[in-house]
Amino acid sequence: MKLIDTHAHLDFPALHENLPEVLQTARDADITRIIAIGASRGLDSNYRALNIARQHPDRIRCTAGIHPHDASMATPEIIATIDQEFAHLPEVVAIGEAGLDYHYDYAPRETQHHVFRQFLQMANKHQKPIVVHSRDADEDTMRLIREENCTSGIIHCFTGSPEFAEQAIEQGFHISFSGIVTFKNGADLLDIAARIPEDRILFETDSPYLAPIPFRGKTNQPAYVRHTAEKIAQARNIPLQELAKIVWDNAARLFNWP
């Protein structure tokens, strides 16, 4: 069985300081591919994620972008750097994460909108999917995706409504579920995960955050994606091996990673 963690912040100190051990633990749990996310904590994160991908070309690819929390940092120069130095690289299989976060509003919403539009345009330009962060911002997220006519991407760590999931799927997007589906208060999300069309479903850890039960409260890591996958497989009433194959194929197709 082969599993993929489609969203992990491997450059964060909690993981990066023990990366060989983290990757071996993942391998022992049948996680054989990982998408290392750039974007968080500014431009430097993109360089770190790219370096990790280049050090492990057999099992890691990366993304490049600016997280909505840091949208105020996304100067024209930084956007141009990501566009010119990262977006075309074969190791960079997606743009992002980028999007909108109205829960914390660390950056002004107008700034978040402007930066998100630029990354949607970048994804279209380079014909790569975009990894979308959307928290308490479903309506504006979907509006901007439609206005920029972006038709390939992921709503990562999905926490939205069934209607948002349906709209994103109609637009051509995939829906990715995190360890939240294992939480007691995650029943509604698990129900959505049970009903997502099989060609649009993904799972992830969002490491080092959102560790699934039985590791809730601890540092999350790619190995734990297996617990999220098991929960979703149970909800869909299929064997874990079958769901693993479905998600593996979806990710391979989406990220152009045969």
Short mmCIF file of C-alpha atoms in Angstrom, two decimals, residues 40-236:
data_model
loop_
_atom_site.label_atom_id
_atom_site.label_comp_id
_atom_site.label_asym_id
_atom_site.label_seq_id
_atom_site.Cartn_x
_atom_site.Cartn_y
_atom_site.Cartn_z
CA SER A 40 4.31 29.94 5.43
CA ARG A 41 6.46 32.46 7.28
CA GLY A 42 7.39 34.30 4.12
CA LEU A 43 9.66 33.77 1.13
CA ASP A 44 12.37 31.88 3.01
CA SER A 45 9.96 28.98 3.54
CA ASN A 46 9.82 28.47 -0.21
CA TYR A 47 13.58 28.07 -0.42
CA ARG A 48 13.54 25.60 2.45
CA ALA A 49 10.73 23.52 0.93
CA LEU A 50 12.51 23.45 -2.44
CA ASN A 51 15.74 22.36 -0.79
CA ILE A 52 13.95 19.52 1.00
CA ALA A 53 12.37 18.37 -2.27
CA ARG A 54 15.74 18.42 -4.02
CA GLN A 55 17.33 16.40 -1.22
CA HIS A 56 14.63 13.71 -1.52
CA PRO A 57 13.68 13.59 -5.23
CA ASP A 58 12.28 10.08 -4.97
CA ARG A 59 9.55 10.93 -2.48
CA ILE A 60 9.08 14.69 -1.99
CA ARG A 61 7.81 17.51 -4.19
CA CYS A 62 7.06 21.07 -3.06
CA THR A 63 4.90 24.14 -3.62
CA ALA A 64 5.64 27.87 -3.64
CA GLY A 65 3.52 30.80 -2.52
CA ILE A 66 2.69 33.14 0.36
CA HIS A 67 0.24 32.18 3.11
CA PRO A 68 -2.67 34.62 3.60
CA HIS A 69 -1.41 35.33 7.14
CA ASP A 70 1.67 36.85 5.48
CA ALA A 71 -0.11 38.59 2.61
CA SER A 72 1.21 41.97 3.74
CA MET A 73 4.73 40.64 3.08
CA ALA A 74 3.92 39.80 -0.53
CA THR A 75 5.61 42.75 -2.21
CA PRO A 76 5.77 42.92 -6.01
CA GLU A 77 9.40 41.81 -5.75
CA ILE A 78 8.51 38.70 -3.74
CA ILE A 79 5.67 37.81 -6.10
CA ALA A 80 8.05 38.21 -9.03
CA THR A 81 10.66 36.01 -7.33
CA ILE A 82 8.16 33.20 -6.84
CA ASP A 83 6.93 33.57 -10.40
CA GLN A 84 10.38 33.69 -11.99
CA GLU A 85 12.50 31.49 -9.68
CA PHE A 86 10.07 28.86 -8.43
CA ALA A 87 6.85 28.43 -10.38
CA HIS A 88 8.40 26.86 -13.49
CA LEU A 89 10.58 24.32 -11.65
CA PRO A 90 9.73 20.61 -12.00
CA GLU A 91 10.07 20.12 -8.24
CA VAL A 92 7.36 22.75 -7.68
CA VAL A 93 4.18 20.86 -8.45
CA ALA A 94 1.69 23.50 -7.27
CA ILE A 95 1.35 27.17 -6.42
CA GLY A 96 0.53 28.10 -2.83
CA GLU A 97 -0.55 27.76 -0.35
CA ALA A 98 -2.41 30.99 -0.90
CA GLY A 99 -5.91 32.19 -0.16
CA LEU A 100 -8.01 33.95 2.45
CA ASP A 101 -8.16 33.72 6.24
CA TYR A 102 -10.94 35.73 7.87
CA HIS A 103 -10.59 33.87 11.18
CA TYR A 104 -7.41 35.65 12.22
CA ASP A 105 -7.28 38.51 9.70
CA TYR A 106 -3.53 38.89 10.20
CA ALA A 107 -3.47 40.81 6.92
CA PRO A 108 -6.11 43.28 5.71
CA ARG A 109 -8.75 41.52 3.64
CA GLU A 110 -8.20 43.79 0.67
CA THR A 111 -4.52 42.83 0.72
CA GLN A 112 -5.41 39.14 1.00
CA HIS A 113 -7.68 39.47 -2.04
CA HIS A 114 -5.00 41.21 -4.10
CA VAL A 115 -2.32 38.63 -3.27
CA PHE A 116 -4.65 35.66 -3.79
CA ARG A 117 -5.58 36.96 -7.24
CA GLN A 118 -1.91 37.14 -8.19
CA PHE A 119 -1.32 33.54 -7.19
CA LEU A 120 -4.44 32.38 -9.03
CA GLN A 121 -3.10 34.13 -12.10
CA MET A 122 0.33 32.57 -11.55
CA ALA A 123 -1.19 29.09 -11.33
CA ASN A 124 -3.01 29.69 -14.60
CA LYS A 125 0.12 31.06 -16.24
CA HIS A 126 2.25 28.06 -15.32
CA GLN A 127 -0.59 25.56 -15.73
CA LYS A 128 -0.15 24.19 -12.24
CA PRO A 129 -2.76 23.58 -9.53
CA ILE A 130 -3.14 26.04 -6.68
CA VAL A 131 -3.24 25.01 -3.02
CA VAL A 132 -5.96 27.13 -1.43
CA HIS A 133 -6.23 28.10 2.23
CA SER A 134 -9.77 29.22 3.03
CA ARG A 135 -10.92 29.82 6.59
CA ASP A 136 -14.23 31.55 7.29
CA ALA A 137 -14.00 32.96 3.78
CA ASP A 138 -15.81 30.47 1.55
CA GLU A 139 -17.86 32.98 -0.43
CA ASP A 140 -14.98 35.31 -1.32
CA THR A 141 -12.62 32.39 -1.96
CA MET A 142 -15.00 30.91 -4.50
CA ARG A 143 -15.74 34.29 -6.05
CA LEU A 144 -12.07 35.05 -6.68
CA ILE A 145 -11.39 31.55 -8.05
CA ARG A 146 -14.24 31.99 -10.51
CA GLU A 147 -13.31 35.55 -11.47
CA GLU A 148 -9.76 34.43 -12.28
CA ASN A 149 -11.12 31.35 -14.10
CA CYS A 150 -8.85 28.99 -12.18
CA THR A 151 -9.90 25.39 -12.74
CA SER A 152 -7.21 23.28 -11.08
CA GLY A 153 -6.34 23.15 -7.42
CA ILE A 154 -7.03 21.95 -3.91
CA ILE A 155 -9.11 23.36 -1.11
CA HIS A 156 -6.70 22.16 1.53
CA CYS A 157 -7.59 21.25 5.12
CA PHE A 158 -11.24 21.58 4.15
CA THR A 159 -13.47 23.02 6.88
CA GLY A 160 -16.20 24.53 4.74
CA SER A 161 -19.81 23.75 3.98
CA PRO A 162 -21.16 21.04 1.68
CA GLU A 163 -22.17 23.82 -0.70
CA PHE A 164 -18.61 25.16 -0.83
CA ALA A 165 -17.29 21.67 -1.55
CA GLU A 166 -19.81 21.24 -4.37
CA GLN A 167 -18.95 24.61 -5.89
CA ALA A 168 -15.22 23.90 -5.74
CA ILE A 169 -15.67 20.50 -7.37
CA GLU A 170 -17.79 22.04 -10.12
CA GLN A 171 -14.92 24.47 -10.72
CA GLY A 172 -12.50 21.56 -11.17
CA PHE A 173 -10.93 21.55 -7.70
CA HIS A 174 -10.05 18.72 -5.34
CA ILE A 175 -11.00 18.64 -1.67
CA SER A 176 -8.38 17.62 0.91
CA PHE A 177 -9.22 16.49 4.44
CA SER A 178 -7.00 16.69 7.51
CA GLY A 179 -6.98 15.05 10.92
CA ILE A 180 -9.97 17.19 11.89
CA VAL A 181 -12.21 14.42 10.51
CA THR A 182 -11.06 12.22 13.42
CA PHE A 183 -12.09 14.77 16.08
CA LYS A 184 -15.34 14.47 18.02
CA ASN A 185 -16.46 17.79 16.52
CA GLY A 186 -15.45 16.69 13.02
CA ALA A 187 -18.51 14.59 12.25
CA ASP A 188 -19.92 17.06 9.72
CA LEU A 189 -16.62 17.18 7.83
CA LEU A 190 -16.36 13.41 7.90
CA ASP A 191 -19.82 13.23 6.36
CA ILE A 192 -18.64 15.48 3.53
CA ALA A 193 -15.53 13.32 3.09
CA ALA A 194 -17.77 10.28 2.82
CA ARG A 195 -19.68 11.81 -0.09
CA ILE A 196 -16.96 13.56 -2.13
CA PRO A 197 -16.63 12.04 -5.63
CA GLU A 198 -13.75 9.59 -5.55
CA ASP A 199 -11.82 11.38 -8.30
CA ARG A 200 -11.71 14.61 -6.24
CA ILE A 201 -10.75 13.44 -2.75
CA LEU A 202 -7.35 13.90 -1.10
CA PHE A 203 -6.04 13.67 2.46
CA GLU A 204 -3.24 15.45 4.30
CA THR A 205 -1.72 16.14 7.69
CA ASP A 206 -1.04 19.90 7.58
CA SER A 207 1.92 18.94 9.78
CA PRO A 208 2.97 20.04 12.33
CA TYR A 209 -0.62 21.07 13.09
CA LEU A 210 -3.91 19.19 13.55
CA ALA A 211 -2.61 15.80 14.62
CA PRO A 212 -5.41 13.22 14.30
CA ILE A 213 -6.71 11.13 17.13
CA PRO A 214 -4.97 9.34 18.89
CA PHE A 215 -2.19 11.94 18.63
CA ARG A 216 -4.27 15.08 19.11
CA GLY A 217 -2.33 17.74 20.99
CA LYS A 218 1.02 16.40 19.82
CA THR A 219 3.21 17.53 16.95
CA ASN A 220 1.69 16.19 13.76
CA GLN A 221 3.85 14.44 11.17
CA PRO A 222 3.30 12.78 7.77
CA ALA A 223 3.12 9.27 9.27
CA TYR A 224 -0.13 10.22 10.96
CA VAL A 225 -1.96 10.73 7.67
CA ARG A 226 -2.69 7.02 7.85
CA HIS A 227 -5.12 7.62 10.74
CA THR A 228 -7.00 10.24 8.74
CA ALA A 229 -7.14 7.90 5.77
CA GLU A 230 -8.46 5.05 7.93
CA LYS A 231 -11.25 7.25 9.29
CA ILE A 232 -12.32 8.38 5.84
CA ALA A 233 -12.16 4.83 4.46
CA GLN A 234 -14.48 3.67 7.25
CA ALA A 235 -16.89 6.51 6.49
CA ARG A 236 -16.89 5.60 2.80
#
